[in-house]
PDB file of N, CA, C and O and ligand atoms in Angstrom:
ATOM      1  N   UNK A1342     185.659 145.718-115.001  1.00 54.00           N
ATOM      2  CA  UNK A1342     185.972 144.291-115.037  1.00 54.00           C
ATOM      3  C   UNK A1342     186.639 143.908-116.338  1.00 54.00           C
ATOM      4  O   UNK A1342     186.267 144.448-117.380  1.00 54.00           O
ATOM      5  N   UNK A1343     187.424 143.172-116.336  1.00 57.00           N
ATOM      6  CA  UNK A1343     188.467 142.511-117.265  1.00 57.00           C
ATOM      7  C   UNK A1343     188.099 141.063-117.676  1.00 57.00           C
ATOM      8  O   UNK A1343     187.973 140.295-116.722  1.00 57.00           O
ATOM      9  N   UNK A1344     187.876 140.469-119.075  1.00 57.00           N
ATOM     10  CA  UNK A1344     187.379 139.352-119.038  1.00 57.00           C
ATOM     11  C   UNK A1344     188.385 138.695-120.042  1.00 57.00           C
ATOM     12  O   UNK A1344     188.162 137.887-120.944  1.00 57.00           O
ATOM     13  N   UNK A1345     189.879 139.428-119.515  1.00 57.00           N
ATOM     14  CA  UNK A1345     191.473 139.442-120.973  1.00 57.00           C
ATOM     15  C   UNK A1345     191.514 137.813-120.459  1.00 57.00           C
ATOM     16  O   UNK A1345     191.883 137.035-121.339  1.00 57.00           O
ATOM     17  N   UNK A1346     191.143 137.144-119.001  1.00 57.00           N
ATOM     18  CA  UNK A1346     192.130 135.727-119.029  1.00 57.00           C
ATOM     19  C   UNK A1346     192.184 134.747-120.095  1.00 57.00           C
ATOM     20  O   UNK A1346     191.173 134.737-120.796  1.00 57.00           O
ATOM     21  N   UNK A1347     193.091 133.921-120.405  1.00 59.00           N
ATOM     22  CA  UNK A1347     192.291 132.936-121.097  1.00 59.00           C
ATOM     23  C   UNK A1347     191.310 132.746-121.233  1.00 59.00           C
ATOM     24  O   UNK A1347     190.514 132.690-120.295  1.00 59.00           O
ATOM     25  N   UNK A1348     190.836 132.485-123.093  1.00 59.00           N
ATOM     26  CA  UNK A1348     189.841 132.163-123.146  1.00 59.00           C
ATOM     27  C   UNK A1348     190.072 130.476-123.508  1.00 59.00           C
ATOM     28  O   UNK A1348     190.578 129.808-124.411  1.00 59.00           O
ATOM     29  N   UNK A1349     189.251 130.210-121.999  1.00 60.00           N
ATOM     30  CA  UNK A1349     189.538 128.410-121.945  1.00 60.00           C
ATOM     31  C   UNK A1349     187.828 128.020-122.663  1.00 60.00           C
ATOM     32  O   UNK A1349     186.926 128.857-122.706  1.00 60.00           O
ATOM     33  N   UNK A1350     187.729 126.902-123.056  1.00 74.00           N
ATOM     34  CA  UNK A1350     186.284 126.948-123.553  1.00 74.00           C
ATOM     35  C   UNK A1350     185.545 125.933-122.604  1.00 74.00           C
ATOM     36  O   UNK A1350     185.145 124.785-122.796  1.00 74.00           O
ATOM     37  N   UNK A1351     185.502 126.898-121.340  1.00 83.00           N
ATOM     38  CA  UNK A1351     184.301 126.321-120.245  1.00 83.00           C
ATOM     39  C   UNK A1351     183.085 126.185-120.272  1.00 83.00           C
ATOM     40  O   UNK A1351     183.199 125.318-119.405  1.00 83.00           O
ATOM     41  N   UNK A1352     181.916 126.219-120.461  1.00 89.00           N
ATOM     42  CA  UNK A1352     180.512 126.696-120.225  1.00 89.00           C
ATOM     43  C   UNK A1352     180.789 127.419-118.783  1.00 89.00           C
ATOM     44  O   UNK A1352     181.904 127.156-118.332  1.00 89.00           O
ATOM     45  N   UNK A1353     180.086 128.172-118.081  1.00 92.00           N
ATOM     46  CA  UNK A1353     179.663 128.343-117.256  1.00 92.00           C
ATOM     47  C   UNK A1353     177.819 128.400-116.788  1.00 92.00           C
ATOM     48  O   UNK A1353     176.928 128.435-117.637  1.00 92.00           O
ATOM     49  N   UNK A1354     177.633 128.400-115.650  1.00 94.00           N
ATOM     50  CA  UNK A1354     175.881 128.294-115.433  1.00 94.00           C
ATOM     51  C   UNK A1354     175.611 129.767-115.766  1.00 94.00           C
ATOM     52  O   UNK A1354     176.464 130.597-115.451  1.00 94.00           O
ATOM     53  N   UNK A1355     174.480 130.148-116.382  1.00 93.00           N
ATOM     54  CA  UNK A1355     174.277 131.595-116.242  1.00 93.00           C
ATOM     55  C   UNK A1355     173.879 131.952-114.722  1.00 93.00           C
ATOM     56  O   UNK A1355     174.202 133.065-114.305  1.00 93.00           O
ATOM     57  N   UNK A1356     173.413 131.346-114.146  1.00 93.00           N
ATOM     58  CA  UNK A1356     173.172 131.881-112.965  1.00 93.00           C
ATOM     59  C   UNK A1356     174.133 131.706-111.462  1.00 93.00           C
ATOM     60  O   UNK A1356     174.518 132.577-110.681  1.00 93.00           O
ATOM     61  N   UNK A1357     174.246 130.823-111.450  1.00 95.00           N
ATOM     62  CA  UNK A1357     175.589 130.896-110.462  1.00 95.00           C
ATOM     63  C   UNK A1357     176.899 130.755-110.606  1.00 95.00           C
ATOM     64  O   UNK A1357     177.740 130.931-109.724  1.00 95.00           O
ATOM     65  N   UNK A1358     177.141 130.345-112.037  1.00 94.00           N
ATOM     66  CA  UNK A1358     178.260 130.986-112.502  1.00 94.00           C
ATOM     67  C   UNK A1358     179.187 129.578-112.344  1.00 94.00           C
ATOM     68  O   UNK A1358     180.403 129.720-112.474  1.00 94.00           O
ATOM     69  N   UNK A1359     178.816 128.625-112.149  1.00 92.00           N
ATOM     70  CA  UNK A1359     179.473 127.525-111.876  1.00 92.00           C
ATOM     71  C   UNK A1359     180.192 126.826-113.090  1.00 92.00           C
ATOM     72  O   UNK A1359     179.727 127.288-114.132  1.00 92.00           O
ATOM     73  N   UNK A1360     180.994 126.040-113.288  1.00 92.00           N
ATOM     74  CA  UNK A1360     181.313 125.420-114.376  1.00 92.00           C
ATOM     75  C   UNK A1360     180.529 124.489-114.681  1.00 92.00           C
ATOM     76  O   UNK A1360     180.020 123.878-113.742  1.00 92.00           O
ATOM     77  N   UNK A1361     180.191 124.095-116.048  1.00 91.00           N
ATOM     78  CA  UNK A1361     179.544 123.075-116.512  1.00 91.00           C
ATOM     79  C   UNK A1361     180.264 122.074-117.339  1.00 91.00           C
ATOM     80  O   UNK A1361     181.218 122.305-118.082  1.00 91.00           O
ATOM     81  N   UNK A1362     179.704 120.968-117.124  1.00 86.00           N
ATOM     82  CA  UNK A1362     180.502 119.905-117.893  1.00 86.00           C
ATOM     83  C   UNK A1362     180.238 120.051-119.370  1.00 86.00           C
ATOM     84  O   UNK A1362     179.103 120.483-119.569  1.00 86.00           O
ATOM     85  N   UNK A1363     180.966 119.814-120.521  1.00 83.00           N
ATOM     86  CA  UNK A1363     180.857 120.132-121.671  1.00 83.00           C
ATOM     87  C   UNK A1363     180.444 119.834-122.543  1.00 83.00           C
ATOM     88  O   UNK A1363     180.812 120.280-123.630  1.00 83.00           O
ATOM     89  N   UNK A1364     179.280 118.741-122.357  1.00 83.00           N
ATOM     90  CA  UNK A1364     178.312 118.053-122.629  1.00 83.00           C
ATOM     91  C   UNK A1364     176.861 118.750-121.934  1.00 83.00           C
ATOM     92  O   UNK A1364     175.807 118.191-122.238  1.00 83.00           O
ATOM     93  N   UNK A1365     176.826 119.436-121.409  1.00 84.00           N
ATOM     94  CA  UNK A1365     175.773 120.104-120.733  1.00 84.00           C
ATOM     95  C   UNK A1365     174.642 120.902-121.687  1.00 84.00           C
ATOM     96  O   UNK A1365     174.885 121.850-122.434  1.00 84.00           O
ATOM     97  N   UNK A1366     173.839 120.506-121.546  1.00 84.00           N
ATOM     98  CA  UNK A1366     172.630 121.493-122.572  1.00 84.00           C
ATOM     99  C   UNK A1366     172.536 122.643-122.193  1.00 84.00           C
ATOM    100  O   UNK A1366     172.612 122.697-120.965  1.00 84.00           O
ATOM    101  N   UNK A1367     172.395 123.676-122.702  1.00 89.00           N
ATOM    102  CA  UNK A1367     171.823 124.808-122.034  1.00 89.00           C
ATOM    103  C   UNK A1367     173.206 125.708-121.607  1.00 89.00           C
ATOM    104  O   UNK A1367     174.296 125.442-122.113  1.00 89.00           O
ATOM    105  N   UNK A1368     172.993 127.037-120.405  1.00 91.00           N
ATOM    106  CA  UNK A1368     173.479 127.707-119.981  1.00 91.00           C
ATOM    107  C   UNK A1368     173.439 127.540-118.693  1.00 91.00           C
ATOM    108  O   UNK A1368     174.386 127.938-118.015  1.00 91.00           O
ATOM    109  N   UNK A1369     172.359 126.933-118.114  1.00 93.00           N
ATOM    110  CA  UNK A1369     172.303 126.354-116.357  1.00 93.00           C
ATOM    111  C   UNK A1369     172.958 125.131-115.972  1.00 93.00           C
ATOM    112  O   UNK A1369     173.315 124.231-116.733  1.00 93.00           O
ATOM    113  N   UNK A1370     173.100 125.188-114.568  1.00 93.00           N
ATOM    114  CA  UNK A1370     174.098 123.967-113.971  1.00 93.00           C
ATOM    115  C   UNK A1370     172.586 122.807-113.766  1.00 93.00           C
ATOM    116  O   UNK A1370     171.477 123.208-114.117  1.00 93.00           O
ATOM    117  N   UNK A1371     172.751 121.602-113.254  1.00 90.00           N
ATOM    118  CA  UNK A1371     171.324 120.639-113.243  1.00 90.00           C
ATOM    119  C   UNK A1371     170.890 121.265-111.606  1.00 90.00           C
ATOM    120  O   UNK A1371     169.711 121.126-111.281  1.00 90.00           O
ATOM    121  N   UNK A1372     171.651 121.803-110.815  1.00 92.00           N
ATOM    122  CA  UNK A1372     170.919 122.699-109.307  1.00 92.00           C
ATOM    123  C   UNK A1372     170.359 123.963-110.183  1.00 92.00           C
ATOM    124  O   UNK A1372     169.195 123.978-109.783  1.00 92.00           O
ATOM    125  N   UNK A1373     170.442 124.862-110.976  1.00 93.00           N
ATOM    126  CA  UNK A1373     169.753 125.736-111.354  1.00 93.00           C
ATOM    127  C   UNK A1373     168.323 125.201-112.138  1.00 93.00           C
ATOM    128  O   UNK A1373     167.161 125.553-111.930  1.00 93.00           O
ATOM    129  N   UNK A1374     168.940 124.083-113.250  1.00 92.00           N
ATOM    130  CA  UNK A1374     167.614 123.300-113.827  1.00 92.00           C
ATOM    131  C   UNK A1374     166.631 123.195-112.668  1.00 92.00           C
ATOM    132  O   UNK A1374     165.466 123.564-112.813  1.00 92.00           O
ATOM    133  N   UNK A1375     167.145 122.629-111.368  1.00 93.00           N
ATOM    134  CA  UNK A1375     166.329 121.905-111.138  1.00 93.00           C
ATOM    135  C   UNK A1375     165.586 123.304-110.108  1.00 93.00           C
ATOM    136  O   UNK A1375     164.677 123.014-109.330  1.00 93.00           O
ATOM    137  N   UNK A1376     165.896 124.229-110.175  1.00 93.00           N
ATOM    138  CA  UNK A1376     165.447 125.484-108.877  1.00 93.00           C
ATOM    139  C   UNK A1376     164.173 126.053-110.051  1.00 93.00           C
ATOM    140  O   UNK A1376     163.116 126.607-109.750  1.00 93.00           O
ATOM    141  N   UNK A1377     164.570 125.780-111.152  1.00 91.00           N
ATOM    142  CA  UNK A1377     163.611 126.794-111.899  1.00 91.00           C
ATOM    143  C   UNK A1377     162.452 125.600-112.275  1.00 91.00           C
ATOM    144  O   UNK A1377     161.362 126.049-112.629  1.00 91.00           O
ATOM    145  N   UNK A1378     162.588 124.188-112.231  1.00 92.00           N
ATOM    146  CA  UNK A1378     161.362 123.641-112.598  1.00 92.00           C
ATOM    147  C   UNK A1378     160.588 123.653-111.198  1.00 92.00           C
ATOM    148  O   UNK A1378     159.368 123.595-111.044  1.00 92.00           O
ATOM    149  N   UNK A1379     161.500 123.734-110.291  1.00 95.00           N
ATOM    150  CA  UNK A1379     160.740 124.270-108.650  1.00 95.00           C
ATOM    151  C   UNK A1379     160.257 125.295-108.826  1.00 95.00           C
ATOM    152  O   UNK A1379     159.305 125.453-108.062  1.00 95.00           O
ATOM    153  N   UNK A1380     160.484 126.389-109.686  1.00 94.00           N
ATOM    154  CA  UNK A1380     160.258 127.901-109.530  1.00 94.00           C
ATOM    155  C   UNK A1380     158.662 127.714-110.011  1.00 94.00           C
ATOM    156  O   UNK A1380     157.642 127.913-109.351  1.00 94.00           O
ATOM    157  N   UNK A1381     158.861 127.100-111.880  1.00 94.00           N
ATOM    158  CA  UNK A1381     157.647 127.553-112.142  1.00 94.00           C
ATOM    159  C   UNK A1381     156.559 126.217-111.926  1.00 94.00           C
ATOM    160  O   UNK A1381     155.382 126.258-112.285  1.00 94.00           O
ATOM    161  N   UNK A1382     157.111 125.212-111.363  1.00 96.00           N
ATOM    162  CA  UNK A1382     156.087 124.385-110.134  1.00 96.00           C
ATOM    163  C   UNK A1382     155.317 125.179-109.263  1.00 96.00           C
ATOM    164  O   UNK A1382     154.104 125.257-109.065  1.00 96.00           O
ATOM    165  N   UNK A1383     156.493 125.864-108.695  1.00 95.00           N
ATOM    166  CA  UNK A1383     155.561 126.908-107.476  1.00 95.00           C
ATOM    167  C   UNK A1383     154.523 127.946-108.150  1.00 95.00           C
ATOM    168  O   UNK A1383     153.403 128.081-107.657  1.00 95.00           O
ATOM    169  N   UNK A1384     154.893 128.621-109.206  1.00 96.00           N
ATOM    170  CA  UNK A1384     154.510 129.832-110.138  1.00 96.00           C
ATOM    171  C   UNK A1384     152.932 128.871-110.442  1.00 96.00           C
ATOM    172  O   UNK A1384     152.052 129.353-109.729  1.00 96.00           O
ATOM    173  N   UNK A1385     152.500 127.901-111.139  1.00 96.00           N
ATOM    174  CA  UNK A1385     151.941 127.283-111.694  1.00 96.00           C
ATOM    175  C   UNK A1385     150.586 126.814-110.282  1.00 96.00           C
ATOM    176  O   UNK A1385     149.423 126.448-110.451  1.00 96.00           O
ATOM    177  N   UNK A1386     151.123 126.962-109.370  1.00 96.00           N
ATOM    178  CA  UNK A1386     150.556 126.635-107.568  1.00 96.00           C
ATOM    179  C   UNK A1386     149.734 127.696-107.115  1.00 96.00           C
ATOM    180  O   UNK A1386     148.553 127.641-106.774  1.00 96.00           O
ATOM    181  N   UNK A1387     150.497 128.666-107.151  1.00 97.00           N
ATOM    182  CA  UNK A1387     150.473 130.238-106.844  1.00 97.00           C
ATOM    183  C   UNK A1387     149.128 130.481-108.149  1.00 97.00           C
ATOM    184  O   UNK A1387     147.963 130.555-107.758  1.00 97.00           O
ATOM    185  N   UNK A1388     149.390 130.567-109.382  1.00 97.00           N
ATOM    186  CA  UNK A1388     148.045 131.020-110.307  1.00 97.00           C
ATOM    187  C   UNK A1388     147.104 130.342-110.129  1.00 97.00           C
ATOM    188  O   UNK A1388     146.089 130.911-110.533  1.00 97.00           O
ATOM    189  N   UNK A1389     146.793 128.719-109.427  1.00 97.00           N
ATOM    190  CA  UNK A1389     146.006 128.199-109.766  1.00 97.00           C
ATOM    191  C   UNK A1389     145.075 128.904-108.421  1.00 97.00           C
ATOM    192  O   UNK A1389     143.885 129.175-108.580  1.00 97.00           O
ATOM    193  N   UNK A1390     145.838 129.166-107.016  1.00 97.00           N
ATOM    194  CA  UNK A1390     145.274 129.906-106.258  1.00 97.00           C
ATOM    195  C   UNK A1390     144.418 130.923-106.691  1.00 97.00           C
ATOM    196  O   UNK A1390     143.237 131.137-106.964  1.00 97.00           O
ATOM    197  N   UNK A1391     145.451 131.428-106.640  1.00 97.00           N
ATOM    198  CA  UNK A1391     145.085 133.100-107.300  1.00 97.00           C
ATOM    199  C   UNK A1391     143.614 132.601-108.278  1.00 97.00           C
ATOM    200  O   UNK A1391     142.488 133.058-108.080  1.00 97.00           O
ATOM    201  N   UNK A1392     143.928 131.690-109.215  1.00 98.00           N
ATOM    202  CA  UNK A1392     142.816 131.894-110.046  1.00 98.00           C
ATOM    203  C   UNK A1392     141.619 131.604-109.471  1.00 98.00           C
ATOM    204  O   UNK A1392     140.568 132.133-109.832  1.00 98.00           O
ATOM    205  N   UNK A1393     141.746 130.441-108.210  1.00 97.00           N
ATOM    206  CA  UNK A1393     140.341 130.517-107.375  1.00 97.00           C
ATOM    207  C   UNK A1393     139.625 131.363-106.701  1.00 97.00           C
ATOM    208  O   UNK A1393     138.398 131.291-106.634  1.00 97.00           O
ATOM    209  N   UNK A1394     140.269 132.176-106.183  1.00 98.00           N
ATOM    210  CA  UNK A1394     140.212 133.324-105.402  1.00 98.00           C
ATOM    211  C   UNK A1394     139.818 134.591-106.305  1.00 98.00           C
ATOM    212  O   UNK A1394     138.774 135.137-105.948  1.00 98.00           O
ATOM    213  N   UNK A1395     140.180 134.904-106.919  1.00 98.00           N
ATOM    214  CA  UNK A1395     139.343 135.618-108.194  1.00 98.00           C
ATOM    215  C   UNK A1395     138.090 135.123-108.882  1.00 98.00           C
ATOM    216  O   UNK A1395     137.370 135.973-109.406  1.00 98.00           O
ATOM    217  N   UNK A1396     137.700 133.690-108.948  1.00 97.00           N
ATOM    218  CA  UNK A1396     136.823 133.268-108.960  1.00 97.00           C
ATOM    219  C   UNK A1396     135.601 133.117-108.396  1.00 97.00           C
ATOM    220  O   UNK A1396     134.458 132.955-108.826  1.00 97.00           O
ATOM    221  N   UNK A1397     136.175 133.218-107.200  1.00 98.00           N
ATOM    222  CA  UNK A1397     135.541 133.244-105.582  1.00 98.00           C
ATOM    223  C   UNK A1397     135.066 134.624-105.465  1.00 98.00           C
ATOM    224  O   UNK A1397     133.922 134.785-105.042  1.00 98.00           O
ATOM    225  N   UNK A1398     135.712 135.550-105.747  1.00 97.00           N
ATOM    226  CA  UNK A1398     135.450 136.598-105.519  1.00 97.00           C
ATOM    227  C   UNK A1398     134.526 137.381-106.794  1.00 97.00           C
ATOM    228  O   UNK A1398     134.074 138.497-106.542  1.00 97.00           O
ATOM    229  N   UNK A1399     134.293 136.825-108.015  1.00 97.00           N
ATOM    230  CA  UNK A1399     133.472 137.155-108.961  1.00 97.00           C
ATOM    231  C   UNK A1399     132.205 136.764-108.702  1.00 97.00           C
ATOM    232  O   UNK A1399     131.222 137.447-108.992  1.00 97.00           O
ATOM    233  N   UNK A1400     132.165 135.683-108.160  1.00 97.00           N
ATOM    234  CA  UNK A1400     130.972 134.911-107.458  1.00 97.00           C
ATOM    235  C   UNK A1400     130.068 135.476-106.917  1.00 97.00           C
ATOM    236  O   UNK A1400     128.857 135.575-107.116  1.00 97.00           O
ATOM    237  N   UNK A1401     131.254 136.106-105.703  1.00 96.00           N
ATOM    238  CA  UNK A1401     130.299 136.984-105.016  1.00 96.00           C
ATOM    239  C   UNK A1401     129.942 138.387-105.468  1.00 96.00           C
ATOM    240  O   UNK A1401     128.958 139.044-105.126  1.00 96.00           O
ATOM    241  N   UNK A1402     130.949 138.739-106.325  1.00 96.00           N
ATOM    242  CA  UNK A1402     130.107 140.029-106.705  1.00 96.00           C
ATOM    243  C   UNK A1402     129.023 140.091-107.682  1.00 96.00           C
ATOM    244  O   UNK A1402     128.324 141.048-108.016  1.00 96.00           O
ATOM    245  N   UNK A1403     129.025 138.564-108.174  1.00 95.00           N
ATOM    246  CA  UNK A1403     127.872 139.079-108.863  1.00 95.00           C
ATOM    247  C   UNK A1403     126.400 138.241-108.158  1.00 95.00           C
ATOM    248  O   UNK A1403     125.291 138.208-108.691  1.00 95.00           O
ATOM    249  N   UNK A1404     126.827 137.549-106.704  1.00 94.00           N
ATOM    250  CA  UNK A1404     125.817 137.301-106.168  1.00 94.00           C
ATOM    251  C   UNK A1404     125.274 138.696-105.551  1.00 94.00           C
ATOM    252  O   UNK A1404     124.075 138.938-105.410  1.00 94.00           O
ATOM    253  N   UNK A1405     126.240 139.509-105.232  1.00 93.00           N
ATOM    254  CA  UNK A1405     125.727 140.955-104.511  1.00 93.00           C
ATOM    255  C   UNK A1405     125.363 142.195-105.778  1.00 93.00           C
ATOM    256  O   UNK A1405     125.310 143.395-105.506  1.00 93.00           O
ATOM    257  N   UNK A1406     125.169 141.716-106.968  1.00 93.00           N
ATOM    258  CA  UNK A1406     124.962 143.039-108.055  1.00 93.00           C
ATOM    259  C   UNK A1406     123.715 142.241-108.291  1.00 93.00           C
ATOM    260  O   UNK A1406     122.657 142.868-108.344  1.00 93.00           O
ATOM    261  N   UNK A1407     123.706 141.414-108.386  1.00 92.00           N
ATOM    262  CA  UNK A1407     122.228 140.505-108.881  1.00 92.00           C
ATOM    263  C   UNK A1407     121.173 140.807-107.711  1.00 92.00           C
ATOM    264  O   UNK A1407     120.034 141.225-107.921  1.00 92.00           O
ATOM    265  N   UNK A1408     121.773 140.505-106.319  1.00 88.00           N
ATOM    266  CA  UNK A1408     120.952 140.856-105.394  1.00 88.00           C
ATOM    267  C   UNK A1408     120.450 142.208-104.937  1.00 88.00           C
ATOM    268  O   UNK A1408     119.498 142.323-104.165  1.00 88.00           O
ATOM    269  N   UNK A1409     121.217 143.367-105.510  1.00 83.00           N
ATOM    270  CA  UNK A1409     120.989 144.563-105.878  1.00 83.00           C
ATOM    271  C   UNK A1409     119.906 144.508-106.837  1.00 83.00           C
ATOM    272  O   UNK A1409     118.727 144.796-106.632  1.00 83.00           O
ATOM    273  N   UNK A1410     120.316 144.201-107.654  1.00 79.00           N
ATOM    274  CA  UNK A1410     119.596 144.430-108.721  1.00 79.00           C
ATOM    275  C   UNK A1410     117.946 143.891-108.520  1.00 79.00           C
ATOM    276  O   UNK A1410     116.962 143.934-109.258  1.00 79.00           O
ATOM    277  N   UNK A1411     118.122 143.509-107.505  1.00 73.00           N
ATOM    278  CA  UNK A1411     116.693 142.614-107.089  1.00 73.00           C
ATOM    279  C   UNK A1411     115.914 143.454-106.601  1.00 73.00           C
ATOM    280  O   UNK A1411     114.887 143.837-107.161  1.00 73.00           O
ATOM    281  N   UNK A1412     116.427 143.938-105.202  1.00 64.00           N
ATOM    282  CA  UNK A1412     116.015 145.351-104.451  1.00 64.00           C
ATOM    283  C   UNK A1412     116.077 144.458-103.419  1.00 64.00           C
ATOM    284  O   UNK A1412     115.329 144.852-102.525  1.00 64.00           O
ATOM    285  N   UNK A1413     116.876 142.966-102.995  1.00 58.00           N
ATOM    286  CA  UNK A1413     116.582 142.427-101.492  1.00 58.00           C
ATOM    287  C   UNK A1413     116.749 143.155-100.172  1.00 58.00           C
ATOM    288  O   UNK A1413     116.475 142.588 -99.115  1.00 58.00           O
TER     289      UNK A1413
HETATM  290 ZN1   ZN B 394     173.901 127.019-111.678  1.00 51.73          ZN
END
């Protein structure tokens, strides 16, 4: 790949590669901003699961090591 064209002074998005206006913060377009505060919305959804469920599941193992430990 060849990157000889003009060098015009665009931004582009890092991720889809789109042009950005030149006032733009960052390296993302505001559809990429806005996919990744969806992303780690979802990410943030997903651990809080996860973290119940590991919770849930410590619960019980130590309702079943305790109850071992009992001789029930
Ligand atoms: Zn983009």
């Amino acid at each position: 790949m060849k990157n000889n064209e003009k060098e015009v002074d665009i931004k582009k998005c890092k991720k889809c590669g789109c042009e950005l206006a030149s006032d733009t913060r960052g390296n993302l377009c505001l559809n990429c901003k806005k996919k990744r505060v969806n992303f780690w919305g979802l990410v943030g959804k997903g651990t809080l699961a996860v973290a119940s469920v590991v919770l849930f599941l410590g619960r019980v193992v130590l309702f079943v090591v305790t109850r071992g430990k009992k001789g029930l």
